[in-house]
Coordinates of N, CA and C in Angstrom, one line a residue:
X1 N 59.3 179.4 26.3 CA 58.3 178.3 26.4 C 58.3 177.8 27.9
X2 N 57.1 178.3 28.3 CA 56.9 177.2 29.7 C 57.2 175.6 30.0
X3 N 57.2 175.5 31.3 CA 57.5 174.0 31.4 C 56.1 173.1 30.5
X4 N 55.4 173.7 31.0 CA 54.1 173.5 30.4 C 53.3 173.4 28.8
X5 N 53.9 174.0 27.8 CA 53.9 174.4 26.7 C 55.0 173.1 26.0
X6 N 55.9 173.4 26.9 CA 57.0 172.1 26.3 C 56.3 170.7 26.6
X7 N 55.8 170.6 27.7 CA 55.6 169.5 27.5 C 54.2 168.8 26.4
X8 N 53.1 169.7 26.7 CA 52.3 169.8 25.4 C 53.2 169.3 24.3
X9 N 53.9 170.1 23.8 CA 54.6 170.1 22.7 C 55.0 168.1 22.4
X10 N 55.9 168.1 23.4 CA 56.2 166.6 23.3 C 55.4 165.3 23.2
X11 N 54.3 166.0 24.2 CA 52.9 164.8 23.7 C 52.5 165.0 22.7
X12 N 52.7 165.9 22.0 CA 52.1 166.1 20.5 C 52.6 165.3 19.4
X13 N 54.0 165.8 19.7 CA 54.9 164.8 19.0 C 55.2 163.4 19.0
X14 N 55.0 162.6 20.4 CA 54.7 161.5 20.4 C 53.6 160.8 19.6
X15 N 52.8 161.8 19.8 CA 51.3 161.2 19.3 C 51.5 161.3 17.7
X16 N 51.9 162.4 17.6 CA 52.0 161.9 15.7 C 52.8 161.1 14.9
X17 N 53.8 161.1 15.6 CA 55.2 159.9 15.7 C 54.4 158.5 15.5
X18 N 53.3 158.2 16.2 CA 53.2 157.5 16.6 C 51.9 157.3 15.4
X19 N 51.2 157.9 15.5 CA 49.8 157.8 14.0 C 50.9 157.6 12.8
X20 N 52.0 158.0 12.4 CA 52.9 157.9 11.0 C 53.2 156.4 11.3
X21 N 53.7 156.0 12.3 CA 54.3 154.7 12.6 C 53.0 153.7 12.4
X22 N 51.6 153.8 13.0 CA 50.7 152.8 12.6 C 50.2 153.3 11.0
X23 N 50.2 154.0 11.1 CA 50.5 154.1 9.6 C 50.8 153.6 8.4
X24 N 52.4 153.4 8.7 CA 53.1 153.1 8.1 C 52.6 151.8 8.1
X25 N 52.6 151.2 9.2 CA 52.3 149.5 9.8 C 51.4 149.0 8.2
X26 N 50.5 149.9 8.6 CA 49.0 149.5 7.9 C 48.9 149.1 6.7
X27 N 49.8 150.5 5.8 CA 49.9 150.4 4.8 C 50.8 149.1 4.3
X28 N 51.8 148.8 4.7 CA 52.4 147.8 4.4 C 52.1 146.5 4.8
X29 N 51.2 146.8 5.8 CA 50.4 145.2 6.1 C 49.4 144.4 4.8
X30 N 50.2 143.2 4.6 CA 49.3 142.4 3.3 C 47.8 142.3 4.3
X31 N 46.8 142.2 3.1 CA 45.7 141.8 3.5 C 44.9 140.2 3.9
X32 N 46.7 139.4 3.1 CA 46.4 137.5 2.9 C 48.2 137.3 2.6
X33 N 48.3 136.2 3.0 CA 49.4 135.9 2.5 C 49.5 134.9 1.2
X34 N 50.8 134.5 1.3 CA 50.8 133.7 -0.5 C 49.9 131.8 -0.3
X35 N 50.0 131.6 1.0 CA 49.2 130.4 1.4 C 47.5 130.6 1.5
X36 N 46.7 131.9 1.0 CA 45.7 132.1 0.8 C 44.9 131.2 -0.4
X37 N 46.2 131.5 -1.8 CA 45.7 131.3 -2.8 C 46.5 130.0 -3.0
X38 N 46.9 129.3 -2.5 CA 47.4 128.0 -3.3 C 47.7 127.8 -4.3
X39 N 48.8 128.5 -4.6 CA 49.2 128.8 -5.8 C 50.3 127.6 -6.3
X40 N 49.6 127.2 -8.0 CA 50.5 125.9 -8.5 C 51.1 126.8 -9.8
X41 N 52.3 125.8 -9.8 CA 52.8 126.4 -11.2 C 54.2 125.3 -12.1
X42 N 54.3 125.5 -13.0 CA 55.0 124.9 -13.7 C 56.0 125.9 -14.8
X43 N 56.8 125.2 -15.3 CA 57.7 125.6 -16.8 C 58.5 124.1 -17.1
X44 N 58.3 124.6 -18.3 CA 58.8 124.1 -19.5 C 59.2 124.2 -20.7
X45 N 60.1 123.6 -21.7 CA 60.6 124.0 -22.5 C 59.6 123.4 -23.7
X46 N 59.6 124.0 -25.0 CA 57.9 123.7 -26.1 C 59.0 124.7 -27.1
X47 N 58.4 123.8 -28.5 CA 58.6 124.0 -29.8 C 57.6 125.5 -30.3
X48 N 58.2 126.2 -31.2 CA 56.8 127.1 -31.5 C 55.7 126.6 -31.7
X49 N 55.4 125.4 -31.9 CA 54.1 124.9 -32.8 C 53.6 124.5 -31.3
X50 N 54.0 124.5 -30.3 CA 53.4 123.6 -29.0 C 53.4 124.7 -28.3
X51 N 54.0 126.0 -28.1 CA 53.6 127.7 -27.8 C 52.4 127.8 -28.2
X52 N 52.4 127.6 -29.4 CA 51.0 128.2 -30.4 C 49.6 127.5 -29.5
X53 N 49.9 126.1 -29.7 CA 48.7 125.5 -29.3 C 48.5 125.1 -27.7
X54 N 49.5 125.9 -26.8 CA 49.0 126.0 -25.2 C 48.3 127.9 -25.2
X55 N 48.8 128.7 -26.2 CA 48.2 129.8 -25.9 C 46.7 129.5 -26.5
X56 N 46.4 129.4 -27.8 CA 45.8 129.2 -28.1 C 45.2 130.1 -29.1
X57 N 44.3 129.9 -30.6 CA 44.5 130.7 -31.5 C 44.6 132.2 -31.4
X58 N 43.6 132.8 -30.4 CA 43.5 133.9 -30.3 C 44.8 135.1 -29.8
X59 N 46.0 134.0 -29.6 CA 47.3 135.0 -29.3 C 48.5 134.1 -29.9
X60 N 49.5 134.8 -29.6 CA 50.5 134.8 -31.2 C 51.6 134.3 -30.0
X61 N 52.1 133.5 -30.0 CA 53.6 132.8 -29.4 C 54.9 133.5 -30.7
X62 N 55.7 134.0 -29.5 CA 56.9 134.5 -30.4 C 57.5 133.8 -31.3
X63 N 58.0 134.7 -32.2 CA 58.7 133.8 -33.1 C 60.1 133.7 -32.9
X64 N 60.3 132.4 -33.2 CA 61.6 132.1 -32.9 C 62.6 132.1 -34.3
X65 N 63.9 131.9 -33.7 CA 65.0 131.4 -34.8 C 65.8 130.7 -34.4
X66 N 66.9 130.3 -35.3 CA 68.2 129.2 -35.1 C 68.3 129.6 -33.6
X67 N 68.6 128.9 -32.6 CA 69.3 128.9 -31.2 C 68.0 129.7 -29.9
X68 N 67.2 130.1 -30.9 CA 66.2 130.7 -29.4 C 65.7 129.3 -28.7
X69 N 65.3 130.1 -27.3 CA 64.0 129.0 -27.1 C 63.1 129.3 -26.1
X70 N 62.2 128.9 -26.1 CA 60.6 129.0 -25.7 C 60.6 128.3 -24.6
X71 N 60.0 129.2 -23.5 CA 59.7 128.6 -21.8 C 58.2 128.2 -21.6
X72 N 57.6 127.8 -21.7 CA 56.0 127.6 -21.5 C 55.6 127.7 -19.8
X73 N 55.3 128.8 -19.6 CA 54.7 128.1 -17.8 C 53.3 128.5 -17.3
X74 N 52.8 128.1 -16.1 CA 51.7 128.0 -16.0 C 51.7 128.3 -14.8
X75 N 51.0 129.3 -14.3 CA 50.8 129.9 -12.6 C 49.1 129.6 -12.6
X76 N 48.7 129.2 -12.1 CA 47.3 129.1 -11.1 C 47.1 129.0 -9.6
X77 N 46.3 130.0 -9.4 CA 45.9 130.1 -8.2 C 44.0 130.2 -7.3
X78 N 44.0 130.3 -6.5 CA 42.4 130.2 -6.0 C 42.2 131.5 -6.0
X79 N 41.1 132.0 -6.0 CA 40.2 133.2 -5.5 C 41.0 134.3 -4.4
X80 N 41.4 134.8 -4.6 CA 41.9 135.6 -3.4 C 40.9 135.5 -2.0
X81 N 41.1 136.2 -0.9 CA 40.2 136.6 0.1 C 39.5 138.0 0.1
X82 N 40.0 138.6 -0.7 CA 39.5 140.1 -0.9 C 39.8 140.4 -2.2
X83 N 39.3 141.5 -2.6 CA 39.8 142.1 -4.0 C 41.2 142.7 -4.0
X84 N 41.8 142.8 -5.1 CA 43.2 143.4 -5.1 C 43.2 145.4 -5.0
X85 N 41.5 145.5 -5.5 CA 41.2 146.8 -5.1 C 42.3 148.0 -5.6
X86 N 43.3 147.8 -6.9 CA 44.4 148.5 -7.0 C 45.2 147.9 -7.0
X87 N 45.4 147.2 -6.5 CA 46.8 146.1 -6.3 C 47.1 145.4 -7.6
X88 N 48.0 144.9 -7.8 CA 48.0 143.7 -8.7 C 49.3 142.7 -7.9
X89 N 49.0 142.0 -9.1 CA 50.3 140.7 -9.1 C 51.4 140.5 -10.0
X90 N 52.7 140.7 -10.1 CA 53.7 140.7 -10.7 C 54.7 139.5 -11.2
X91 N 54.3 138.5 -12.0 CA 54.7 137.4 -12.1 C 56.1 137.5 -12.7
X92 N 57.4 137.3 -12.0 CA 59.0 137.1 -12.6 C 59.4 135.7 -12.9
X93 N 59.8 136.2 -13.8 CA 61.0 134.5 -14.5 C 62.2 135.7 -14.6
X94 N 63.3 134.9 -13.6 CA 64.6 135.2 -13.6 C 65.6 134.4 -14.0
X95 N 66.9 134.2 -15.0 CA 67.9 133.9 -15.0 C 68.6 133.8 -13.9
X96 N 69.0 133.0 -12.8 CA 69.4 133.6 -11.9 C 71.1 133.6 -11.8
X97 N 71.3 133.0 -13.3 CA 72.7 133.3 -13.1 C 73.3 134.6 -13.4
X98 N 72.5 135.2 -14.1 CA 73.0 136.3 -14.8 C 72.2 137.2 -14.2
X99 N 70.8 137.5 -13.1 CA 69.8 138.1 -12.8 C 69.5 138.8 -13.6
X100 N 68.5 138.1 -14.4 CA 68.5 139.3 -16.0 C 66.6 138.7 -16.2
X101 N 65.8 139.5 -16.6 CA 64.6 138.4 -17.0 C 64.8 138.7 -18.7
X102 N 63.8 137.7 -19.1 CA 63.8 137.3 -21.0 C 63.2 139.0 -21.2
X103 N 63.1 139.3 -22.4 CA 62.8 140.4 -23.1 C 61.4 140.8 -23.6
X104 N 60.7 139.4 -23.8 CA 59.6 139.0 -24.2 C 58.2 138.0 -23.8
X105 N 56.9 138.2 -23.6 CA 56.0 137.6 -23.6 C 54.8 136.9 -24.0
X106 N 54.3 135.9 -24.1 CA 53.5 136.2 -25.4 C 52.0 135.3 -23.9
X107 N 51.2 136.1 -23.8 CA 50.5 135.7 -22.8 C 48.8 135.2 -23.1
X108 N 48.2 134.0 -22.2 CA 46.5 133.6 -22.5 C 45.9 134.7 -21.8
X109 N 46.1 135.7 -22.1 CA 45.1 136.2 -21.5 C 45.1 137.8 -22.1
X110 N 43.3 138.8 -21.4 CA 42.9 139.9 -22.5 C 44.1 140.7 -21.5
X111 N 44.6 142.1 -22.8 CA 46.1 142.7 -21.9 C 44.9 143.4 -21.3
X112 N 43.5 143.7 -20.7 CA 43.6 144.4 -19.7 C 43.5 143.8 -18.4
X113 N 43.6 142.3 -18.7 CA 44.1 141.5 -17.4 C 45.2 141.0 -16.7
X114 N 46.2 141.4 -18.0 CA 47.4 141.0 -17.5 C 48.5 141.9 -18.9
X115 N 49.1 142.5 -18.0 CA 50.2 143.5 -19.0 C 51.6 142.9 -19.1
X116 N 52.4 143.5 -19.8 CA 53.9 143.1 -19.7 C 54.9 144.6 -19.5
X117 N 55.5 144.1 -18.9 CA 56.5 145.6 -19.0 C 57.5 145.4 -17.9
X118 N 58.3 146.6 -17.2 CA 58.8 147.1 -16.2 C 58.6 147.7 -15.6
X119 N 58.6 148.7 -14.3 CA 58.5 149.2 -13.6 C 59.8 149.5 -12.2
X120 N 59.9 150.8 -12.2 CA 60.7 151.3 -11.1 C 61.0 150.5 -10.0
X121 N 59.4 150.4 -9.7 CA 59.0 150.1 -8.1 C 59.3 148.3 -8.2
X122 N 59.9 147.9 -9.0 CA 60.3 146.6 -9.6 C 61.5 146.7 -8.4
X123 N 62.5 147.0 -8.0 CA 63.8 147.4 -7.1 C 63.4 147.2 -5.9
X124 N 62.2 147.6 -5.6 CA 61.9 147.4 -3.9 C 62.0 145.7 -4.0
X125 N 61.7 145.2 -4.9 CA 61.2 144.0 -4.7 C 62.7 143.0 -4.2
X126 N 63.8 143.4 -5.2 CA 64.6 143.0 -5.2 C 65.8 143.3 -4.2
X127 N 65.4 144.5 -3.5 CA 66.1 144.8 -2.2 C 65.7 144.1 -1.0
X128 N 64.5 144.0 -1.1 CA 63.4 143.2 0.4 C 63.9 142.0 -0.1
X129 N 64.1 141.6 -1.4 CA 64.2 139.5 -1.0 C 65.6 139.7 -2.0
X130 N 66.2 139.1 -1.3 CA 67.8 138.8 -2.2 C 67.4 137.7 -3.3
X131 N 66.8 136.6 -2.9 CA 67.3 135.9 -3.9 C 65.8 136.1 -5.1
X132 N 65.5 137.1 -4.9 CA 64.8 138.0 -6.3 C 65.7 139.2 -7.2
X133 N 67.0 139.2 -6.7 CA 67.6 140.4 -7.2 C 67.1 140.7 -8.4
X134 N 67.0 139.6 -9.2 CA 67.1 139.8 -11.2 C 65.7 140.5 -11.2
X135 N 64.6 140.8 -10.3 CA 63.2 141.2 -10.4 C 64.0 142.7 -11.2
X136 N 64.9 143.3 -10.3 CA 65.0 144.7 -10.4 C 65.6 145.0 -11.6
X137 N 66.5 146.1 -11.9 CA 66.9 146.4 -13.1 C 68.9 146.0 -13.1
X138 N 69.1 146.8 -13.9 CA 71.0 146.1 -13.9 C 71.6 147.8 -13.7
X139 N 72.5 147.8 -12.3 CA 72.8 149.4 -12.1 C 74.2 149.6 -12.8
X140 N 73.4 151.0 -13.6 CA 74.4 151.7 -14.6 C 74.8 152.9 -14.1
X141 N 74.8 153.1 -12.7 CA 75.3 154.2 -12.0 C 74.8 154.6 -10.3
X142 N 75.5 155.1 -9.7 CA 75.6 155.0 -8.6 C 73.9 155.2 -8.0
X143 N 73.1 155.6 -8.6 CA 71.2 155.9 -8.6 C 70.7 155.4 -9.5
X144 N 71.1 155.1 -10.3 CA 70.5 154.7 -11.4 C 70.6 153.1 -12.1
X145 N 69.2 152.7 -12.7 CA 69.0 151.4 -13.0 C 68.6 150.9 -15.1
X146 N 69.0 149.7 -15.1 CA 68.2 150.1 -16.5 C 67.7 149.0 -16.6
X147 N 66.7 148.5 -17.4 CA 65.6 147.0 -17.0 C 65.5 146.7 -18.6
X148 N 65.8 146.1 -19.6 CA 65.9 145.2 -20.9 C 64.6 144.4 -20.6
X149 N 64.6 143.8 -19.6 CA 63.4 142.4 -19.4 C 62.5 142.9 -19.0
X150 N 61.3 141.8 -19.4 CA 59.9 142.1 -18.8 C 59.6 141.6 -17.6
X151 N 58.8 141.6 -17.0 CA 57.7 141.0 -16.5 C 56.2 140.9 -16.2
X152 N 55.2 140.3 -15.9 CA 54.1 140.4 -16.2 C 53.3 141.4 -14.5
X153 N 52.3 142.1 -14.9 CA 51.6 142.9 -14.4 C 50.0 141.8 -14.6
X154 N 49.5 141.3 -13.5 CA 48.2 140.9 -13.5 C 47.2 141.9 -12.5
X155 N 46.3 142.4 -13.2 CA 45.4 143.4 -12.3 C 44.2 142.7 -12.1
X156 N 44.1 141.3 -12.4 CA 42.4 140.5 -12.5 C 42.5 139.5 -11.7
X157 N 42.5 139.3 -10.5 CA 42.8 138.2 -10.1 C 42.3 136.8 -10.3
X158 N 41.1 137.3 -11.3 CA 40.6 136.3 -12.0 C 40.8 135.6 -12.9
X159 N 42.0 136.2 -13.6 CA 42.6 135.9 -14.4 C 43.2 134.2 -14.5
X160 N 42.9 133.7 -13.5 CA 44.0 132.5 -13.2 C 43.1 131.1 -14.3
X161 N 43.4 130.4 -14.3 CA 45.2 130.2 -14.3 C 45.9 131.4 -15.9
X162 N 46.8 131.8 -15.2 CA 47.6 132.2 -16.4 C 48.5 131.4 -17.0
X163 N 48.4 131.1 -18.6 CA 49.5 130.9 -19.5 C 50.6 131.7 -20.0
X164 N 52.0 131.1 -19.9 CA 52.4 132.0 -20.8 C 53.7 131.7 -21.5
X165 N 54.3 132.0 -22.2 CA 55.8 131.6 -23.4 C 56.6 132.9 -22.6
X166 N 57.6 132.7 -22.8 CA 58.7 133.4 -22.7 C 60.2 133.1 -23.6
X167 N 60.4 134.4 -24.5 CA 61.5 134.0 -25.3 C 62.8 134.2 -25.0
X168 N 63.7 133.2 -25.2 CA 65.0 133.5 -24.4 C 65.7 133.4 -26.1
X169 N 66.3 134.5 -26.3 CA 66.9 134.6 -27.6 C 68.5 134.4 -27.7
X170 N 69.1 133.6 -28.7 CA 70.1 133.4 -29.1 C 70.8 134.8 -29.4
X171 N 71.7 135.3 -28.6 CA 72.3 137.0 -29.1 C 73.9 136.7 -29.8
X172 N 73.9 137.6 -30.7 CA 75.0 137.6 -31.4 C 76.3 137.9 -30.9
X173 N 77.2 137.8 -30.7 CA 78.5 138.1 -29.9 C 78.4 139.6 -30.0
X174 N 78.0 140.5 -30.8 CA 78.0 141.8 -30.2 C 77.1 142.4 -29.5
X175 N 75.8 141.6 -29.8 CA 74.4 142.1 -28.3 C 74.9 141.2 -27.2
X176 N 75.9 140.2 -26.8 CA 75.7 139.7 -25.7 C 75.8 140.5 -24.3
X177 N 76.2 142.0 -24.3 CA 76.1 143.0 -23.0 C 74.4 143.9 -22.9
X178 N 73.5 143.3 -23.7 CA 72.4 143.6 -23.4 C 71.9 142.5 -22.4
X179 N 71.5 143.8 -21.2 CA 70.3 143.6 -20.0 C 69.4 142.7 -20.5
X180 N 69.1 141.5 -21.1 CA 68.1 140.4 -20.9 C 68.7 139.3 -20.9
X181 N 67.8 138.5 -20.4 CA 68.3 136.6 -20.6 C 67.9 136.1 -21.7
X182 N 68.8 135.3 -21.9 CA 69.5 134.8 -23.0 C 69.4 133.4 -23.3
X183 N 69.5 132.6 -24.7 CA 69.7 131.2 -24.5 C 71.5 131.2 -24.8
X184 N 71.7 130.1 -24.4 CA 71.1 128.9 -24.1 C 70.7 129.0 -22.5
X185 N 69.8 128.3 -21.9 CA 69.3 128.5 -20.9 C 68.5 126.7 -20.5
X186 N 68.9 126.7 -18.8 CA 68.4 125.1 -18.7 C 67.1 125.8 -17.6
X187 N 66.4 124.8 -17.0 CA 65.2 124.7 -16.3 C 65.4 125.1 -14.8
X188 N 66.8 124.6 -14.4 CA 67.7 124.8 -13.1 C 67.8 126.2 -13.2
X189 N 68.5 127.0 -14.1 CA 68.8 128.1 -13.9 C 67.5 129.5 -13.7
X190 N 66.2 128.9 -13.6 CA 65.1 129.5 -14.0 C 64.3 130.2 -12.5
X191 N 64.4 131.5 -12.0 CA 63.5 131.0 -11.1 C 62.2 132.4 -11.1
X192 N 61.0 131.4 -10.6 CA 59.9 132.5 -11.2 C 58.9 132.4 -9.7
X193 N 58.5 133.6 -10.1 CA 58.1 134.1 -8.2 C 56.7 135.1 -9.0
X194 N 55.8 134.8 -7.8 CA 54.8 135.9 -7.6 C 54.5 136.8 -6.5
X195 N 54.6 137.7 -7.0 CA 54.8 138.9 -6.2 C 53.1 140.0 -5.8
X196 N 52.7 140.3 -4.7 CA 51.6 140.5 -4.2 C 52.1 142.4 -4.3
X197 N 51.7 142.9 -4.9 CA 51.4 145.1 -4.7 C 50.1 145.3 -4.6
X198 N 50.5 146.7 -3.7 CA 49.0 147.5 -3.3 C 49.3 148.4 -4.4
X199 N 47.8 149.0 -3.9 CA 48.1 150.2 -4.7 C 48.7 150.9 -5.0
X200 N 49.5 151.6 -3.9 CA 51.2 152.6 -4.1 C 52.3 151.6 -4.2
X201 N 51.9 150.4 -5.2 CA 53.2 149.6 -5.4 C 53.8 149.1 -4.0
X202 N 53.4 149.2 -3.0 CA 54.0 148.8 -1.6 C 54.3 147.3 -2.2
X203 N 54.9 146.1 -2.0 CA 55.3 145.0 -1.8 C 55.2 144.6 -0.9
X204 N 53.7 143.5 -0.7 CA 53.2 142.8 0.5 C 53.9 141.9 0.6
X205 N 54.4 140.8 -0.3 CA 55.0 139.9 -0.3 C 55.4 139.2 -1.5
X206 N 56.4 138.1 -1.6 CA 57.0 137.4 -2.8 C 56.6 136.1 -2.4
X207 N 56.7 135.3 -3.6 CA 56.5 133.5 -3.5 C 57.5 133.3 -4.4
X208 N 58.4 132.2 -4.0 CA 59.6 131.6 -5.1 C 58.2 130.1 -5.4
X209 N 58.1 130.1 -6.7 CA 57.5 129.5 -7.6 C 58.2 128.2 -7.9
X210 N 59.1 128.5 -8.8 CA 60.1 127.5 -9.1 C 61.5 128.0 -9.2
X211 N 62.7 127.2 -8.8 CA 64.1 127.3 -9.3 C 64.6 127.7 -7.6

């Protein structure tokens, strides 16, 4: 290879080096931050009969028993600046003593506005912000993760304000090594964040909410 040819070569490679790198930028650059939407929120503790009547008839508040108990909270926020286009919003309630979230949701709104579940890409979230750890799952091996708890998936940004219960269940001394939170549980120990994804799940950013 000529002197010539090498050097080509090198500008080549700078140059692509360099399109991966703005690239990269891009994709991970949020479109708004969490001061866009002025986001309010609340929790609280509610009887099932006071679940029932903040969701409202058209959705079912978990049922409870002896020792459970019911979180009631409330996130609202403004209009975005742009559409989420793919993205959604990932609303967490963590235990943060135990980093574990509840098991269960009972949500105001239609599920193709707002889902409940887990997700993989749940881990990024909790590596990028420490005091999110509980977002992610509980590690059961040197790669490997396992997730018991939910959290909410909003794809509507319109959806707001969202309602929602969350059950913290009384476990019997032989479920107490199951991955979810648990009662007894106080208001202090609670913390719930909203979380901004693109479309490839990238994590634009977190908001600690409350706790």
């Amino acid at each position: 290879m000529t002197w010539r040819r090498a050097a080509l070569a090198a500008v080549a490679l700078v140059v692509t080096l360099a399109a991966v790198g703005g690239w990269r930028w891009w994709h991970q650059r949020p479109p708004y931050g969490p001061e866009a939407l002025h986001l309010r929120s609340s929790l609280e503790f509610v009887t099932y009969d006071e679940a029932q009547a903040a969701l409202g008839a058209a959705y079912q508040a978990p049922v409870v028993s002896n020792g459970d108990q019911l979180v009631l909270g409330r996130v609202s926020w403004q209009a975005p600046p742009v559409p989420l286009n793919g993205g959604h919003f990932s609303l967490f309630l963590v235990d943060r003593r135990t980093d574990l979230k509840p098991p269960v949701f009972a949500v105001a709104a239609p599920q193709e506005s707002v889902g409940m579940g887990s997700a993989g890409t749940d881990q990024r979230i909790a590596d990028r912000y420490p005091w999110s750890r509980g977002a992610g799952g509980v590690q059961v091996g040197e790669n490997e993760w396992y997730s018991g708890g939910s959290r909410l998936a909003i794809v509507d940004a319109g959806a707001s304000p969202v309602a929602f219960v969350a059950l913290f269940p009384r476990l019997e001394r032989q479920l107490r090594d199951l991955p979810i939170a648990s009662a007894p549980v106080t208001l202090p120990d609670l913390v719930l964040a909203l979380v901004y994804q693109g479309p490839d799940d990238q994590v634009y950013w977190a908001q600690r909410l409350q706790g």
